[in-house]
Short mmCIF file of C-alpha atoms and ligand atoms in Angstrom, two decimals:
data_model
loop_
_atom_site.label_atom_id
_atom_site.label_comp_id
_atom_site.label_asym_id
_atom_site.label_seq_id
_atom_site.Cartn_x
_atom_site.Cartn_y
_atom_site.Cartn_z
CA UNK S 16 0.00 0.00 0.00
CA UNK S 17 1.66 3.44 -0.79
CA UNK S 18 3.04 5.68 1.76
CA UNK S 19 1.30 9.08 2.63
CA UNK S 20 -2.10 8.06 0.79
CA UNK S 21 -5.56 9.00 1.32
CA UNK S 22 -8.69 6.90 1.48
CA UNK S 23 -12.52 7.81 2.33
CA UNK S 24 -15.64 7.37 1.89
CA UNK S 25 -17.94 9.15 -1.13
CA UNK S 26 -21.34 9.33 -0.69
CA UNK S 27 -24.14 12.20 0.40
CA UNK S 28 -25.52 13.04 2.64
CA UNK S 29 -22.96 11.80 4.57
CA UNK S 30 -23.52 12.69 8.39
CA UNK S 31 -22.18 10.68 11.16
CA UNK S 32 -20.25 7.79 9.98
CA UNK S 33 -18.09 5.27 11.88
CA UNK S 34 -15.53 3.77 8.48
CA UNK S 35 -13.37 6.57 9.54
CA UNK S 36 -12.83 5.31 12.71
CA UNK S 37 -12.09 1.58 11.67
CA UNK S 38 -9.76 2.44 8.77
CA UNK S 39 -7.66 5.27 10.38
CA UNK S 40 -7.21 2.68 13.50
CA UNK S 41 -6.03 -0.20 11.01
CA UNK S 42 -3.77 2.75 9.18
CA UNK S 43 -2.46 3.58 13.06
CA UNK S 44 -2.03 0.05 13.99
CA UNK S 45 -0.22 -0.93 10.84
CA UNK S 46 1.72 2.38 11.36
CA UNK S 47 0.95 3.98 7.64
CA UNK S 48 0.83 7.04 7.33
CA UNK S 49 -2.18 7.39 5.26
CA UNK S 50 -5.99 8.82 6.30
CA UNK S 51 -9.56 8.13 5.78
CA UNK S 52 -11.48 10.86 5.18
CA UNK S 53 -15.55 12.05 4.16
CA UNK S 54 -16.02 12.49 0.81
CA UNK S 55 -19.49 14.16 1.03
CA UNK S 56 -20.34 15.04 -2.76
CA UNK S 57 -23.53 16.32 -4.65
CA UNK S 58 -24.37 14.44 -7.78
CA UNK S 59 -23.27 17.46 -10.22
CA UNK S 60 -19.54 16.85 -8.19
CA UNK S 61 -18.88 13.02 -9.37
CA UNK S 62 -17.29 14.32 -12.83
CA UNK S 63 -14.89 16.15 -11.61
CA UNK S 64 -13.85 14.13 -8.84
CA UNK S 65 -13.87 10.99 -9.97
CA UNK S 66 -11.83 12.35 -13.34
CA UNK S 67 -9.24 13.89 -10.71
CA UNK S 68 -8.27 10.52 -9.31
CA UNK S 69 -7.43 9.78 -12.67
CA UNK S 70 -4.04 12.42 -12.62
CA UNK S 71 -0.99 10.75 -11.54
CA UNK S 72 -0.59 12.93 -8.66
CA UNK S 73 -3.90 12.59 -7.02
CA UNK S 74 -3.17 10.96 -3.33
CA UNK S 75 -6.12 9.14 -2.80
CA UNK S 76 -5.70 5.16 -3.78
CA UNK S 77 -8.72 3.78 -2.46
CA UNK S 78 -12.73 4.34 -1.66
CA UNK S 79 -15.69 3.08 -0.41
CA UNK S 80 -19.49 4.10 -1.58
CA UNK S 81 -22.72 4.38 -0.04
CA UNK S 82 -25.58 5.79 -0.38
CA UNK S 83 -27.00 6.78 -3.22
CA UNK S 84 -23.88 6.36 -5.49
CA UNK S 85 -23.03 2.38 -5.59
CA UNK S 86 -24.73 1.91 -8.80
CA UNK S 87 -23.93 5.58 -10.12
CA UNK S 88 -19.99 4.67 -9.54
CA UNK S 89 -19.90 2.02 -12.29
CA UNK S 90 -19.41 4.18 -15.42
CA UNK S 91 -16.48 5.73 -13.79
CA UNK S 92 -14.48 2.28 -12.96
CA UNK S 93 -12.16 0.60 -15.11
CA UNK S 94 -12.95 -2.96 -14.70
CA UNK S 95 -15.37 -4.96 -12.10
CA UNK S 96 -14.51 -7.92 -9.34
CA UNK S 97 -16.62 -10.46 -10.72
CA UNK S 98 -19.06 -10.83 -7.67
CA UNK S 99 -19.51 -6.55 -8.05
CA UNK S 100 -20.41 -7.39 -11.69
CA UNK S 101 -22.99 -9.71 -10.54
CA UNK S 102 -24.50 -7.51 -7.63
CA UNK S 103 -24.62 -4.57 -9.75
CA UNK S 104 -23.16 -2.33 -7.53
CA UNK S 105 -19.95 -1.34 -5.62
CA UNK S 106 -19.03 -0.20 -2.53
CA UNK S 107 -15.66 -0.51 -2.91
CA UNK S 108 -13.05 0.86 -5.51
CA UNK S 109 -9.06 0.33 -5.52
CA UNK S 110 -6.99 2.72 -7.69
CA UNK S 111 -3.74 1.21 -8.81
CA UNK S 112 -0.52 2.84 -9.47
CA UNK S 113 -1.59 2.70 -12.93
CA UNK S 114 -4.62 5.41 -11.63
CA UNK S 115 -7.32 2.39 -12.70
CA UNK S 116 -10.37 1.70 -10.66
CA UNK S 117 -11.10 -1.43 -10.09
CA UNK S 118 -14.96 -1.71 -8.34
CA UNK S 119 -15.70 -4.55 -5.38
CA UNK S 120 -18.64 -5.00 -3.35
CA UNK S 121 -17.71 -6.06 0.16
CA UNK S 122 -21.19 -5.89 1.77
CA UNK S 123 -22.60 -9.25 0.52
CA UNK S 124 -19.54 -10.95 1.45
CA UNK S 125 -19.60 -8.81 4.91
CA UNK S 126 -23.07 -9.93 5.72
CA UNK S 127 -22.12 -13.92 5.28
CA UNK S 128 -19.06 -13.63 6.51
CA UNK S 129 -20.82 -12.58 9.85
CA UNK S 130 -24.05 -15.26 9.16
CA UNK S 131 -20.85 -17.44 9.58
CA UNK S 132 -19.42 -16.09 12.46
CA UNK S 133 -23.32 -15.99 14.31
CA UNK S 134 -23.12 -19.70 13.00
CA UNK S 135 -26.20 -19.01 11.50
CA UNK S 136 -26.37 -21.13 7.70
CA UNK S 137 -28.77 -19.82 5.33
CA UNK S 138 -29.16 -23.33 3.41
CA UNK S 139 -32.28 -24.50 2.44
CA UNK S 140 -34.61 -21.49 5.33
CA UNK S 141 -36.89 -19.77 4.22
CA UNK S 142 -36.01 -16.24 4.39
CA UNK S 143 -38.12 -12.85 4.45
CA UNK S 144 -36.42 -9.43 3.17
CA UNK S 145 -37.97 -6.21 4.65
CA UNK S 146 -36.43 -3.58 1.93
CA UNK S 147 -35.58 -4.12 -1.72
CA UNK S 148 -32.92 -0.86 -2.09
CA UNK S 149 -29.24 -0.94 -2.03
CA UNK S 150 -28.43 -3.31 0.70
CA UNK S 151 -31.28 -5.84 0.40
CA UNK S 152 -29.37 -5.98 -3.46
CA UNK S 153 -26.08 -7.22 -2.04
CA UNK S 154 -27.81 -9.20 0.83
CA UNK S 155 -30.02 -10.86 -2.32
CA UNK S 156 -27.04 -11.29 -4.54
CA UNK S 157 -24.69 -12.77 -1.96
CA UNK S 158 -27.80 -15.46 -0.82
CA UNK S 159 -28.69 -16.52 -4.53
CA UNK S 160 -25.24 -17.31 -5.36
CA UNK S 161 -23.78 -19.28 -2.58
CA UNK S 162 -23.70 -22.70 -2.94
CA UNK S 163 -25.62 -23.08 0.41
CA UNK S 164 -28.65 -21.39 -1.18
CA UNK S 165 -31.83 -20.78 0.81
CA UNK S 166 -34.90 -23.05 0.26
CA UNK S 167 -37.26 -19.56 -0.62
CA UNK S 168 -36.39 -15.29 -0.19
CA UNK S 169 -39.84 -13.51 -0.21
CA UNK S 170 -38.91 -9.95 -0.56
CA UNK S 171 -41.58 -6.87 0.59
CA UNK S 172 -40.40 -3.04 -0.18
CA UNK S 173 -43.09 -0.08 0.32
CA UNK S 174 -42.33 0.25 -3.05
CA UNK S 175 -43.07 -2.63 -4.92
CA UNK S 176 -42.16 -1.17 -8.68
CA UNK S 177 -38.72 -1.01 -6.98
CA UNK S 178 -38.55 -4.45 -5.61
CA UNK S 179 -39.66 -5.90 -9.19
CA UNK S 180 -37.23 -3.63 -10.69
CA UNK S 181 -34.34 -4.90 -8.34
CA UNK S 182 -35.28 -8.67 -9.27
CA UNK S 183 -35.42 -8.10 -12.85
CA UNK S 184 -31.56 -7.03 -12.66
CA UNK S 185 -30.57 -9.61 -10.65
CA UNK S 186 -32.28 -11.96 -12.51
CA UNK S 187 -30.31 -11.15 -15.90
CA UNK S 188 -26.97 -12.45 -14.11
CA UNK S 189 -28.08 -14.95 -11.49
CA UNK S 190 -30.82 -18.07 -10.80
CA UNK S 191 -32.96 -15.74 -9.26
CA UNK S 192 -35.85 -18.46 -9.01
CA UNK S 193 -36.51 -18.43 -5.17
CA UNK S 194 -37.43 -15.07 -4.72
CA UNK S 195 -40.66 -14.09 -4.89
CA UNK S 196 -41.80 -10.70 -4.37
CA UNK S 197 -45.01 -10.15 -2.00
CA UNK S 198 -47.00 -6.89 -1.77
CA UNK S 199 -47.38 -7.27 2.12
CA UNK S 200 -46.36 -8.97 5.66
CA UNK S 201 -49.09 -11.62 5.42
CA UNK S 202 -49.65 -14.01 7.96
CA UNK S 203 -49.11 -17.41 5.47
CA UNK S 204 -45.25 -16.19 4.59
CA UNK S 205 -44.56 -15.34 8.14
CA UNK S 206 -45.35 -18.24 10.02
CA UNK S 207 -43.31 -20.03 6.98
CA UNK S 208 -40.13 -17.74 7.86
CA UNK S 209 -37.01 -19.34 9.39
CA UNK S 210 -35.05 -16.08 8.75
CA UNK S 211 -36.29 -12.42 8.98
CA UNK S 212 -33.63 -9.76 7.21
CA UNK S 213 -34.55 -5.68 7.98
CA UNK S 214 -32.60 -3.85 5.45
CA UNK S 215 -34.83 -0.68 5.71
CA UNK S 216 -33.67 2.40 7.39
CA UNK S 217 -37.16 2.04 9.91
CA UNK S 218 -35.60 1.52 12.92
CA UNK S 219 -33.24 3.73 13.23
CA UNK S 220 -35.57 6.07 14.76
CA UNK S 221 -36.70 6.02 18.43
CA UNK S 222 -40.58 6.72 16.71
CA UNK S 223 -39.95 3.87 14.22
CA UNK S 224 -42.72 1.08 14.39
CA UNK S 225 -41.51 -2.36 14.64
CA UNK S 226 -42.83 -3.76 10.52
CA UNK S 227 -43.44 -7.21 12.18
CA UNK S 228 -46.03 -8.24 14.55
CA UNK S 229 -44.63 -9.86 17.82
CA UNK S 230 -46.38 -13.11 17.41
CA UNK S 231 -44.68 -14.25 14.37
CA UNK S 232 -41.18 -14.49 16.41
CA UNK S 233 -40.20 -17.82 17.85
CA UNK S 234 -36.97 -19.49 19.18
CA UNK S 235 -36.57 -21.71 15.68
CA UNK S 236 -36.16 -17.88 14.00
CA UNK S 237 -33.44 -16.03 13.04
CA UNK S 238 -33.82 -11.85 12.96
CA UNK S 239 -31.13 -10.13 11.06
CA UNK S 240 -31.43 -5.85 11.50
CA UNK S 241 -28.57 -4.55 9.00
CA UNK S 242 -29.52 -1.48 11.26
CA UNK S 243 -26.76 -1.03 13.82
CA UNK S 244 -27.24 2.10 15.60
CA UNK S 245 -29.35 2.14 17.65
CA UNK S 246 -27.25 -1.21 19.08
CA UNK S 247 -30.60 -2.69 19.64
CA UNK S 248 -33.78 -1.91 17.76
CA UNK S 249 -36.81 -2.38 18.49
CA UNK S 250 -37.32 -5.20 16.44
CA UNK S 251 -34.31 -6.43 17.40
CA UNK S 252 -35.55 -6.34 21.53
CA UNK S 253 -39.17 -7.93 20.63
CA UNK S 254 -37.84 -10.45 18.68
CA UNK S 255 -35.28 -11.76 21.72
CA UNK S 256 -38.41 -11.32 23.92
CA UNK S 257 -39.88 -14.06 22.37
CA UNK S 258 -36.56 -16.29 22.12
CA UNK S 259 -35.54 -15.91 18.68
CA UNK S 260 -31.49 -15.53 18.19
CA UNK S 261 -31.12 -12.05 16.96
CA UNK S 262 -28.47 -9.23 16.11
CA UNK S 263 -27.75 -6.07 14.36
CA UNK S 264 -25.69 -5.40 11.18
CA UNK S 265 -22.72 -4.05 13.22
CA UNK S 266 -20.96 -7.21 11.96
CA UNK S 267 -21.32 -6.54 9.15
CA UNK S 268 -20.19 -3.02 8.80
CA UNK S 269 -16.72 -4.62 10.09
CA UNK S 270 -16.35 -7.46 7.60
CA UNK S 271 -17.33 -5.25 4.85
CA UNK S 272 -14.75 -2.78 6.02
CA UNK S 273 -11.73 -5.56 6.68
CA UNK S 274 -12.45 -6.60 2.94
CA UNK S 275 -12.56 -2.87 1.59
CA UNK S 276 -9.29 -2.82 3.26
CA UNK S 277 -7.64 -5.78 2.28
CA UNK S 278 -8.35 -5.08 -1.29
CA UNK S 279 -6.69 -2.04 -1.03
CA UNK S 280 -3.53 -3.38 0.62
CA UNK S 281 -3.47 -6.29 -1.47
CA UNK S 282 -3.47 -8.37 1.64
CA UNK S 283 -4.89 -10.49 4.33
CA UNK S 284 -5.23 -8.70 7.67
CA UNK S 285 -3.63 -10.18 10.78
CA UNK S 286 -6.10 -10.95 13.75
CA UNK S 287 -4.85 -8.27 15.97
CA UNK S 288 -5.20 -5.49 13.23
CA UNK S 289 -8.78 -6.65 12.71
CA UNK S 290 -9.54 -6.40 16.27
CA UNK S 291 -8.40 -2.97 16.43
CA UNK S 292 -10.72 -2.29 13.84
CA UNK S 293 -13.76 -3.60 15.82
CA UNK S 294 -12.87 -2.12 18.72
CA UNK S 295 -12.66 0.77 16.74
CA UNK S 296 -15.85 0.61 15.88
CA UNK S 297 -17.56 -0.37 18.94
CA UNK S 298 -16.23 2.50 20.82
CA UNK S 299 -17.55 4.70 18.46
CA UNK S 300 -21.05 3.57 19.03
CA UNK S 301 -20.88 4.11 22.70
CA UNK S 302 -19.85 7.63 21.97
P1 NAP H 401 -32.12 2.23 0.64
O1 NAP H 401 -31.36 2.02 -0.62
O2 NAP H 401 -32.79 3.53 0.91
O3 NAP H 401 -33.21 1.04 0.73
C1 NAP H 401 -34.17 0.92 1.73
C2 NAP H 401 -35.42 0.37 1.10
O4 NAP H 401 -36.39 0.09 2.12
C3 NAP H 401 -36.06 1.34 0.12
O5 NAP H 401 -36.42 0.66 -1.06
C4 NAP H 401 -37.28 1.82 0.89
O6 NAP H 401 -38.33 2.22 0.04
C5 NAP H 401 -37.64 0.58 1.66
N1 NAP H 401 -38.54 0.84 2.78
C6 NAP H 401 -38.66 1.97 3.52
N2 NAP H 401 -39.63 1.81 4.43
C7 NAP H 401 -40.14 0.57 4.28
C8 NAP H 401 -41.16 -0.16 4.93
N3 NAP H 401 -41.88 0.37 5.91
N4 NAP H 401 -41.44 -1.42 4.51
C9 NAP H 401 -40.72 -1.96 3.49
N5 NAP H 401 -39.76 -1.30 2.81
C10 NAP H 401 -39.46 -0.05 3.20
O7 NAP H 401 -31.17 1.98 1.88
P2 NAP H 401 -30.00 0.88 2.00
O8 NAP H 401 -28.72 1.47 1.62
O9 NAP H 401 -30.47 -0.37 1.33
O10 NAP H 401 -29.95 0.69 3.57
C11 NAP H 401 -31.03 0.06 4.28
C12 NAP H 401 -30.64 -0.04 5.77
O11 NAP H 401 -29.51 -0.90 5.90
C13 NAP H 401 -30.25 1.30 6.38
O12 NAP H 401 -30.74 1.36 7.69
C14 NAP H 401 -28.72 1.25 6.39
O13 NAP H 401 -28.18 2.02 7.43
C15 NAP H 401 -28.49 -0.24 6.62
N6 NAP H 401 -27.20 -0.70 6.05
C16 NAP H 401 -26.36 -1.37 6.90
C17 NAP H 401 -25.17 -1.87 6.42
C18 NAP H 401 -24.26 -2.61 7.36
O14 NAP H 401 -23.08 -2.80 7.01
N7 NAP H 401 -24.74 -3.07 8.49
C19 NAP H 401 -24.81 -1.68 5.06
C20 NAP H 401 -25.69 -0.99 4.23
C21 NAP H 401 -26.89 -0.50 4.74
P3 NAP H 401 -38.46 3.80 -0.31
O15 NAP H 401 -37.19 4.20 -0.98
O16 NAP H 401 -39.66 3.85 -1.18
O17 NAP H 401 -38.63 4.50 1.03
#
């Protein structure tokens, strides 16, 4: 990884966010002097700065994307990771010496790489999706394409032109035969659901309702919030109330960070590095 380098995060509006504090501890740890800094950028302000990290001189060598830019990226990257090629979207780009961009997505691998650390094995459940935007995409992608697929993904968005839309992408580079979309939280799919996914932003208010009724959580169910501040939402609480084995998407924020980083370092993290990162992170949430 070069010396004196920046890295960050592009996206808008940005507001509080807590890759900063992960990378910039790994960059510490590893003792690099490089920085990760908030790209916050209007629309009309890609252009120009995605054609500056084209000039030799430009000191930034690697990004990550969010909101509402991971599809609106691709046309600036040189060449795809195959897996961001099938998701359709990136949330992570490395620029080479060579000033290419090269576009990854790290958040479906982030959210199975913590299934697998919850010990939680998606094969053959029947799962729900709440949300069909930008993370239900990767969560979707990374689901249909593992070998340990699940048995059915029923998928529900507010906006159900958008959900349809979604599927009809995925569907042109993946088996995208067992998802089906439904056009509300009907009793027959939930009592049928092993694993219930929120990747909506409802939630992350203290006035949020909780999308699921409290008597279609059990101990055999697994509830997945991608939401991770608050630590626990509502959901979250009501579904451990009634026994199910639950947790937020904090996890995931850290894998999908650790393989954003390793792709730009060209390298596998050591365990103590990593840790630094999580701790990282969790002591920004208790801020
Ligand atoms: P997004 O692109 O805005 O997608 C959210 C989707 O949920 C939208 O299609 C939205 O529809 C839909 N929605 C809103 N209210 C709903 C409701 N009541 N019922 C069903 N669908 C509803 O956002 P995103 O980037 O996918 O992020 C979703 C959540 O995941 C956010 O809370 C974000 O913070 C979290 N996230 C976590 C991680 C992680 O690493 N843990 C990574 C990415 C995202 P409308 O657009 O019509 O409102």
């Amino acid at each position: 990884m070069a010396q004196k380098s920046i890295y960050g995060l592009v996206g808008y509006p940005l507001g509080h966010s807590l890759s900063p504090l992960m990378h910039n501890a790994a960059f510490k740890a590893l003792k690099l002097d490089a920085r990760y800094d908030l790209f916050s950028l209007k629309e009309e302000e890609l252009d120009a700065f995605f054609q500056d990290l084209k000039e030799e001189e430009s000191p930034i060598f690697g990004l990550n994307v969010t909101v509402p830019y991971k599809e609106k990226v691709l046309k600036y990257l040189d060449s795809q990771a195959p897996f961001a090629q099938k998701v359709g979207a990136v949330n992570t780009i490395v620029i080479s010496e060579k000033r290419k961009l090269i576009g990854h997505n790290t958040d479906g691998p982030g959210f199975l790489t913590h299934l697998t650390e919850l010990g939680v094995n998606p094969q053959n459940k029947n799962i729900f999706i709440l949300g069909a935007g930008g993370a239900a995409r990767a969560v979707i992608s990374v689901l249909c394409l593992i070998p340990e697929r699940p048995k059915s993904i029923k998928i529900y968005d507010v906006d159900q032109s958008k959900a349809k839309q979604l599927i009809a992408d995925l569907s042109q580079r993946m088996d995208s035969s067992l998802i089906k979309i439904v056009d509300g939280i009907f009793d027959s799919d939930m009592c049928m659901t092993d694993f219930l996914i929120n990747a909506t932003p409802i939630g992350l208010k203290d006035s949020d309702p909780v999308l699921i009724d409290e008597k279609f959580f059990n101990k055999n169910m697994f509830v997945y919030d991608l939401i991770y501040n608050p630590f626990e939402t509502k959901l979250l609480k009501q579904a451990k109330e009634k026994g199910a084995k639950a947790s937020n998407g904090l996890g995931m924020l850290y894998y999908q960070g650790v393989l954003a980083f390793q792709h730009w370092a060209g390298v596998d993290l050591e365990e103590n590095i990593k840790n630094q990162m999580r701790q990282a992170l969790e002591g920004g949430l208790k801020k």
